[in-house]
mmCIF file of C-alpha atoms and ligand atoms in Angstrom:
data_model
loop_
_atom_site.group_PDB
_atom_site.id
_atom_site.type_symbol
_atom_site.label_atom_id
_atom_site.label_comp_id
_atom_site.label_asym_id
_atom_site.label_seq_id
_atom_site.Cartn_x
_atom_site.Cartn_y
_atom_site.Cartn_z
ATOM 1 C CA MET A 12 121.817 91.305 74.238
ATOM 2 C CA SER A 13 123.367 88.326 75.985
ATOM 3 C CA GLY A 14 121.710 87.748 79.382
ATOM 4 C CA PHE A 15 119.094 90.422 78.596
ATOM 5 C CA PRO A 16 116.798 89.069 75.875
ATOM 6 C CA ASN A 17 114.495 92.105 76.082
ATOM 7 C CA LEU A 18 117.326 94.615 75.530
ATOM 8 C CA THR A 19 118.913 96.118 72.414
ATOM 9 C CA VAL A 20 121.977 98.283 73.030
ATOM 10 C CA LEU A 21 122.852 100.566 70.133
ATOM 11 C CA ASP A 22 126.546 100.484 69.520
ATOM 12 C CA HIS A 23 126.588 102.981 66.654
ATOM 13 C CA PRO A 24 129.783 105.094 66.810
ATOM 14 C CA LEU A 25 127.896 108.397 66.721
ATOM 15 C CA ILE A 26 125.618 107.337 69.569
ATOM 16 C CA GLN A 27 128.593 106.203 71.652
ATOM 17 C CA HIS A 28 130.538 109.402 70.912
ATOM 18 C CA LYS A 29 127.620 111.600 71.935
ATOM 19 C CA LEU A 30 126.907 109.461 75.001
ATOM 20 C CA GLY A 31 130.464 110.023 76.197
ATOM 21 C CA MET A 32 129.926 113.777 76.008
ATOM 22 C CA LEU A 33 126.574 113.449 77.782
ATOM 23 C CA ARG A 34 128.140 111.590 80.714
ATOM 24 C CA GLU A 35 130.862 114.223 81.203
ATOM 25 C CA ARG A 36 129.960 116.228 84.298
ATOM 26 C CA SER A 37 131.192 119.528 82.873
ATOM 27 C CA THR A 38 128.795 119.376 79.895
ATOM 28 C CA PRO A 39 126.551 122.446 80.221
ATOM 29 C CA THR A 40 122.736 122.334 80.066
ATOM 30 C CA LYS A 41 122.493 123.649 76.497
ATOM 31 C CA ILE A 42 124.828 120.976 75.115
ATOM 32 C CA PHE A 43 123.285 118.299 77.336
ATOM 33 C CA LYS A 44 119.852 119.044 75.854
ATOM 34 C CA GLU A 45 121.204 118.952 72.310
ATOM 35 C CA LEU A 46 122.954 115.635 72.926
ATOM 36 C CA VAL A 47 119.825 114.034 74.421
ATOM 37 C CA ASP A 48 117.923 115.218 71.363
ATOM 38 C CA GLU A 49 120.489 113.876 68.890
ATOM 39 C CA ILE A 50 120.936 110.524 70.640
ATOM 40 C CA SER A 51 117.162 110.133 70.819
ATOM 41 C CA MET A 52 116.843 110.608 67.084
ATOM 42 C CA LEU A 53 119.555 108.032 66.391
ATOM 43 C CA VAL A 54 118.080 105.496 68.821
ATOM 44 C CA ALA A 55 114.585 106.106 67.415
ATOM 45 C CA TYR A 56 115.814 105.061 63.971
ATOM 46 C CA GLU A 57 116.434 101.578 65.363
ATOM 47 C CA VAL A 58 113.341 101.508 67.604
ATOM 48 C CA THR A 59 111.131 102.164 64.579
ATOM 49 C CA SER A 60 112.814 99.570 62.355
ATOM 50 C CA SER A 61 110.128 96.953 63.082
ATOM 51 C CA LEU A 62 107.063 99.151 62.428
ATOM 52 C CA GLN A 63 104.578 97.613 60.012
ATOM 53 C CA LEU A 64 104.239 98.902 56.447
ATOM 54 C CA GLU A 65 101.356 98.695 53.988
ATOM 55 C CA GLU A 66 101.366 98.984 50.222
ATOM 56 C CA VAL A 67 99.420 101.801 48.529
ATOM 57 C CA GLU A 68 99.070 103.050 44.970
ATOM 58 C CA ILE A 69 100.205 106.560 44.123
ATOM 59 C CA TYR A 70 101.059 108.510 40.992
ATOM 60 C CA THR A 71 104.487 109.907 40.377
ATOM 61 C CA PRO A 72 104.533 112.746 37.802
ATOM 62 C CA LEU A 73 105.134 109.963 35.227
ATOM 63 C CA GLU A 74 102.951 106.966 36.140
ATOM 64 C CA GLY A 75 101.133 104.999 38.770
ATOM 65 C CA THR A 76 103.169 102.850 41.138
ATOM 66 C CA LYS A 77 102.982 101.063 44.448
ATOM 67 C CA VAL A 78 104.785 102.492 47.460
ATOM 68 C CA ARG A 79 104.964 101.470 51.097
ATOM 69 C CA ARG A 80 103.947 103.638 54.013
ATOM 70 C CA LEU A 81 103.491 103.179 57.754
ATOM 71 C CA ALA A 82 100.399 101.064 58.343
ATOM 72 C CA GLY A 83 97.478 102.100 60.525
ATOM 73 C CA LEU A 84 97.439 104.833 63.139
ATOM 74 C CA ARG A 85 100.659 106.740 63.667
ATOM 75 C CA PRO A 86 102.805 105.463 66.537
ATOM 76 C CA ALA A 87 102.415 107.574 69.662
ATOM 77 C CA VAL A 88 105.424 108.951 71.483
ATOM 78 C CA ILE A 89 104.860 108.973 75.239
ATOM 79 C CA ALA A 90 107.212 110.968 77.443
ATOM 80 C CA ILE A 91 107.693 110.096 81.082
ATOM 81 C CA LEU A 92 107.941 113.513 82.756
ATOM 82 C CA ARG A 93 110.132 115.328 83.236
ATOM 83 C CA ALA A 94 113.241 113.957 81.612
ATOM 84 C CA GLY A 95 111.411 112.105 78.823
ATOM 85 C CA LEU A 96 110.442 115.514 77.410
ATOM 86 C CA GLY A 97 114.022 115.944 76.250
ATOM 87 C CA MET A 98 113.678 112.923 73.940
ATOM 88 C CA VAL A 99 110.397 113.777 72.209
ATOM 89 C CA ASP A 100 111.710 116.103 69.484
ATOM 90 C CA GLY A 101 114.373 113.602 68.460
ATOM 91 C CA VAL A 102 111.692 110.987 67.803
ATOM 92 C CA THR A 103 109.101 113.264 66.221
ATOM 93 C CA ARG A 104 111.713 114.571 63.789
ATOM 94 C CA LEU A 105 111.543 111.053 62.311
ATOM 95 C CA ILE A 106 107.738 110.714 62.643
ATOM 96 C CA PRO A 107 106.524 114.311 62.441
ATOM 97 C CA ASP A 108 102.822 113.425 62.650
ATOM 98 C CA ALA A 109 103.221 111.180 65.702
ATOM 99 C CA PRO A 110 100.887 112.230 68.514
ATOM 100 C CA VAL A 111 102.632 112.871 71.817
ATOM 101 C CA GLY A 112 101.362 111.787 75.223
ATOM 102 C CA HIS A 113 102.666 112.478 78.715
ATOM 103 C CA ILE A 114 102.877 110.432 81.872
ATOM 104 C CA GLY A 115 103.818 112.413 84.971
ATOM 105 C CA LEU A 116 105.885 110.342 87.375
ATOM 106 C CA TYR A 117 108.620 111.129 89.829
ATOM 107 C CA ARG A 118 110.648 108.836 91.988
ATOM 108 C CA ASP A 119 110.201 109.314 95.723
ATOM 109 C CA HIS A 120 113.714 110.029 96.992
ATOM 110 C CA ASP A 121 113.389 107.787 100.048
ATOM 111 C CA THR A 122 111.395 104.796 98.800
ATOM 112 C CA LEU A 123 112.512 105.055 95.120
ATOM 113 C CA GLN A 124 108.889 104.197 94.262
ATOM 114 C CA PRO A 125 107.251 106.095 91.372
ATOM 115 C CA VAL A 126 104.584 108.672 92.302
ATOM 116 C CA ASP A 127 102.145 109.534 89.506
ATOM 117 C CA TYR A 128 100.706 113.001 88.903
ATOM 118 C CA TYR A 129 99.599 113.244 85.256
ATOM 119 C CA PHE A 130 98.345 111.022 82.441
ATOM 120 C CA LYS A 131 97.263 112.039 78.953
ATOM 121 C CA ILE A 132 97.686 109.880 75.864
ATOM 122 C CA PRO A 133 96.153 109.970 72.375
ATOM 123 C CA PRO A 134 93.017 107.894 71.650
ATOM 124 C CA GLY A 135 93.061 104.541 69.864
ATOM 125 C CA ALA A 136 95.486 102.866 72.260
ATOM 126 C CA ALA A 137 94.555 99.331 71.231
ATOM 127 C CA SER A 138 95.502 99.883 67.600
ATOM 128 C CA ARG A 139 98.661 101.994 67.860
ATOM 129 C CA ASP A 140 102.319 101.355 68.469
ATOM 130 C CA PHE A 141 103.695 103.195 71.498
ATOM 131 C CA ILE A 142 107.224 104.477 71.915
ATOM 132 C CA LEU A 143 107.717 105.246 75.596
ATOM 133 C CA VAL A 144 110.675 107.540 76.246
ATOM 134 C CA ASP A 145 112.719 108.292 79.363
ATOM 135 C CA PRO A 146 116.503 108.757 79.362
ATOM 136 C CA MET A 147 117.050 106.667 82.507
ATOM 137 C CA LEU A 148 115.970 103.115 83.343
ATOM 138 C CA ALA A 149 117.274 102.699 86.895
ATOM 139 C CA THR A 150 115.246 100.466 89.252
ATOM 140 C CA GLY A 151 112.651 100.203 86.499
ATOM 141 C CA GLY A 152 109.865 101.373 88.821
ATOM 142 C CA SER A 153 108.914 104.399 86.699
ATOM 143 C CA ALA A 154 109.062 102.648 83.324
ATOM 144 C CA THR A 155 107.121 99.572 84.451
ATOM 145 C CA ALA A 156 104.462 101.773 86.059
ATOM 146 C CA ALA A 157 104.182 103.793 82.822
ATOM 147 C CA VAL A 158 103.757 100.594 80.796
ATOM 148 C CA ARG A 159 101.086 99.428 83.249
ATOM 149 C CA TYR A 160 99.132 102.684 82.830
ATOM 150 C CA LEU A 161 99.363 102.403 79.043
ATOM 151 C CA ARG A 162 98.104 98.833 79.191
ATOM 152 C CA GLN A 163 95.162 99.891 81.366
ATOM 153 C CA GLN A 164 94.146 102.131 78.445
ATOM 154 C CA GLY A 165 94.348 99.185 76.035
ATOM 155 C CA ALA A 166 97.877 99.632 74.624
ATOM 156 C CA ARG A 167 99.319 96.381 73.292
ATOM 157 C CA ARG A 168 102.433 97.237 71.297
ATOM 158 C CA ILE A 169 104.865 99.179 73.480
ATOM 159 C CA ARG A 170 108.576 99.779 72.962
ATOM 160 C CA PHE A 171 110.639 101.468 75.670
ATOM 161 C CA MET A 172 113.492 103.717 74.658
ATOM 162 C CA CYS A 173 116.085 105.143 77.028
ATOM 163 C CA ILE A 174 119.649 106.393 76.918
ATOM 164 C CA VAL A 175 121.199 104.683 79.949
ATOM 165 C CA ALA A 176 119.838 101.461 81.415
ATOM 166 C CA ALA A 177 120.845 99.648 84.583
ATOM 167 C CA PRO A 178 120.774 95.825 84.706
ATOM 168 C CA GLU A 179 118.239 96.026 87.557
ATOM 169 C CA GLY A 180 115.813 98.089 85.465
ATOM 170 C CA VAL A 181 116.113 95.895 82.393
ATOM 171 C CA ARG A 182 115.394 92.794 84.499
ATOM 172 C CA THR A 183 112.466 94.468 86.246
ATOM 173 C CA MET A 184 110.944 95.359 82.882
ATOM 174 C CA ALA A 185 111.478 91.815 81.562
ATOM 175 C CA ARG A 186 109.715 90.353 84.602
ATOM 176 C CA ALA A 187 106.812 92.816 84.649
ATOM 177 C CA HIS A 188 106.279 93.214 80.886
ATOM 178 C CA PRO A 189 108.196 90.519 78.973
ATOM 179 C CA ASP A 190 106.824 91.655 75.609
ATOM 180 C CA VAL A 191 108.191 95.216 75.921
ATOM 181 C CA GLU A 192 111.447 95.615 74.022
ATOM 182 C CA VAL A 193 113.945 97.959 75.691
ATOM 183 C CA TYR A 194 116.310 100.041 73.530
ATOM 184 C CA ALA A 195 119.250 101.853 75.126
ATOM 185 C CA ALA A 196 122.477 103.575 74.170
ATOM 186 C CA ALA A 197 124.226 101.879 77.107
ATOM 187 C CA LEU A 198 123.788 99.159 79.690
ATOM 188 C CA ASP A 199 125.652 100.446 82.735
ATOM 189 C CA ARG A 200 127.194 98.537 85.627
ATOM 190 C CA GLN A 201 124.823 98.922 88.579
ATOM 191 C CA LEU A 202 122.803 101.209 90.824
ATOM 192 C CA ASN A 203 124.276 102.908 93.865
ATOM 193 C CA GLU A 204 122.592 102.868 97.286
ATOM 194 C CA ARG A 205 120.454 105.902 96.285
ATOM 195 C CA GLY A 206 119.207 104.266 93.102
ATOM 196 C CA TYR A 207 121.490 106.250 90.754
ATOM 197 C CA ILE A 208 123.009 104.506 87.772
ATOM 198 C CA LEU A 209 126.802 103.942 87.834
ATOM 199 C CA PRO A 210 128.665 105.315 85.976
ATOM 200 C CA GLY A 211 125.491 106.943 84.583
ATOM 201 C CA LEU A 212 125.154 110.628 83.864
ATOM 202 C CA GLY A 213 123.615 111.903 87.086
ATOM 203 C CA ASP A 214 120.060 113.177 87.400
ATOM 204 C CA ALA A 215 118.824 113.461 83.835
ATOM 205 C CA GLY A 216 115.890 115.770 84.637
ATOM 206 C CA ASP A 217 118.044 118.164 86.641
ATOM 207 C CA ARG A 218 120.737 118.275 83.961
ATOM 208 C CA LEU A 219 118.194 118.804 81.168
ATOM 209 C CA PHE A 220 116.308 121.568 82.896
ATOM 210 C CA GLY A 221 119.151 123.234 84.760
ATOM 211 C CA THR A 222 117.729 122.438 88.216
ATOM 212 C CA VAL A 223 120.914 120.834 89.532
HETATM 213 C C1 PRP B 309 114.196 109.834 86.727
HETATM 214 C C2 PRP B 309 114.202 109.318 85.301
HETATM 215 C C3 PRP B 309 113.184 108.216 85.352
HETATM 216 C C4 PRP B 309 113.382 107.645 86.739
HETATM 217 C C5 PRP B 309 114.179 106.384 86.628
HETATM 218 O O1 PRP B 309 113.122 110.645 86.939
HETATM 219 O O2 PRP B 309 113.942 110.309 84.363
HETATM 220 O O3 PRP B 309 111.848 108.648 85.175
HETATM 221 O O4 PRP B 309 114.122 108.620 87.482
HETATM 222 O O5 PRP B 309 114.304 105.763 87.854
HETATM 223 P P1 PRP B 309 113.632 104.382 88.186
HETATM 224 O O6 PRP B 309 113.919 103.475 87.039
HETATM 225 O O7 PRP B 309 114.308 103.958 89.445
HETATM 226 O O8 PRP B 309 112.146 104.593 88.389
HETATM 227 P P2 PRP B 309 112.848 111.412 88.326
HETATM 228 O O9 PRP B 309 112.033 110.539 89.224
HETATM 229 O O10 PRP B 309 114.152 111.908 88.873
HETATM 230 O O11 PRP B 309 111.898 112.595 87.908
HETATM 231 P P3 PRP B 309 112.176 113.865 86.966
HETATM 232 O O12 PRP B 309 112.340 113.363 85.554
HETATM 233 O O13 PRP B 309 110.941 114.671 87.140
HETATM 234 O O14 PRP B 309 113.415 114.561 87.474
HETATM 235 N N1 URA B 310 117.213 108.883 87.502
HETATM 236 C C1 URA B 310 118.192 109.660 86.980
HETATM 237 O O1 URA B 310 117.918 110.751 86.459
HETATM 238 N N2 URA B 310 119.464 109.233 87.064
HETATM 239 C C2 URA B 310 119.777 108.050 87.602
HETATM 240 O O2 URA B 310 120.971 107.695 87.628
HETATM 241 C C3 URA B 310 118.745 107.249 88.138
HETATM 242 C C4 URA B 310 117.476 107.690 88.065
#
């Protein structure tokens, strides 16, 4: 995207239609969850478009042939807790045997700095692709910290997938981890003084889990 070389914004009409419903403040928790799930699946289709394939021989009921399948270890889906949990099913519907990891982070309300409380990812980090999921990329503190933790475990190929990104977060990611591609359904205008994305969709975790 122009001015943001690390960012791909998915302009697909279905994604944009669903995103509009997601932003609407009157959308109830049940529908909000379903929309996050559906948008995640649609965004994941694009995020996975550069995965490597390998050729293998198989037999159809009629004869032998060569087919292509995902190469190497399955990509791991890593959810940044809590809100990233809402995106996992949408991705694993496309890659059902993808292992799922979790990184527990919350943003301190005063400093806006990420505070970590949990980390568990599948083994083989150096030879897997990682799809890191969190609906919101605001200051970028949480996402860049999550990428740093993955790297400390040896992860090399990391893609970050969100629903709404702020320019500040995209730039922070580009500075901290220039090789991490960011995929989003929208690039919003700015952050407000409390670090919320404008126009955004509010607090994604609270809306997903009904803790508003
Ligand atoms: C939200 C969101 C991201 C983070 C983004 O989580 O899901 O993880 O804020 O903000 P940042 O880019 O400024 O770090 P939150 O900290 O509210 O935790 P929660 O998911 O547990 O509600
Ligand atoms: N986290 C959210 O859930 N929403 C925002 O707008 C910013 C951070």
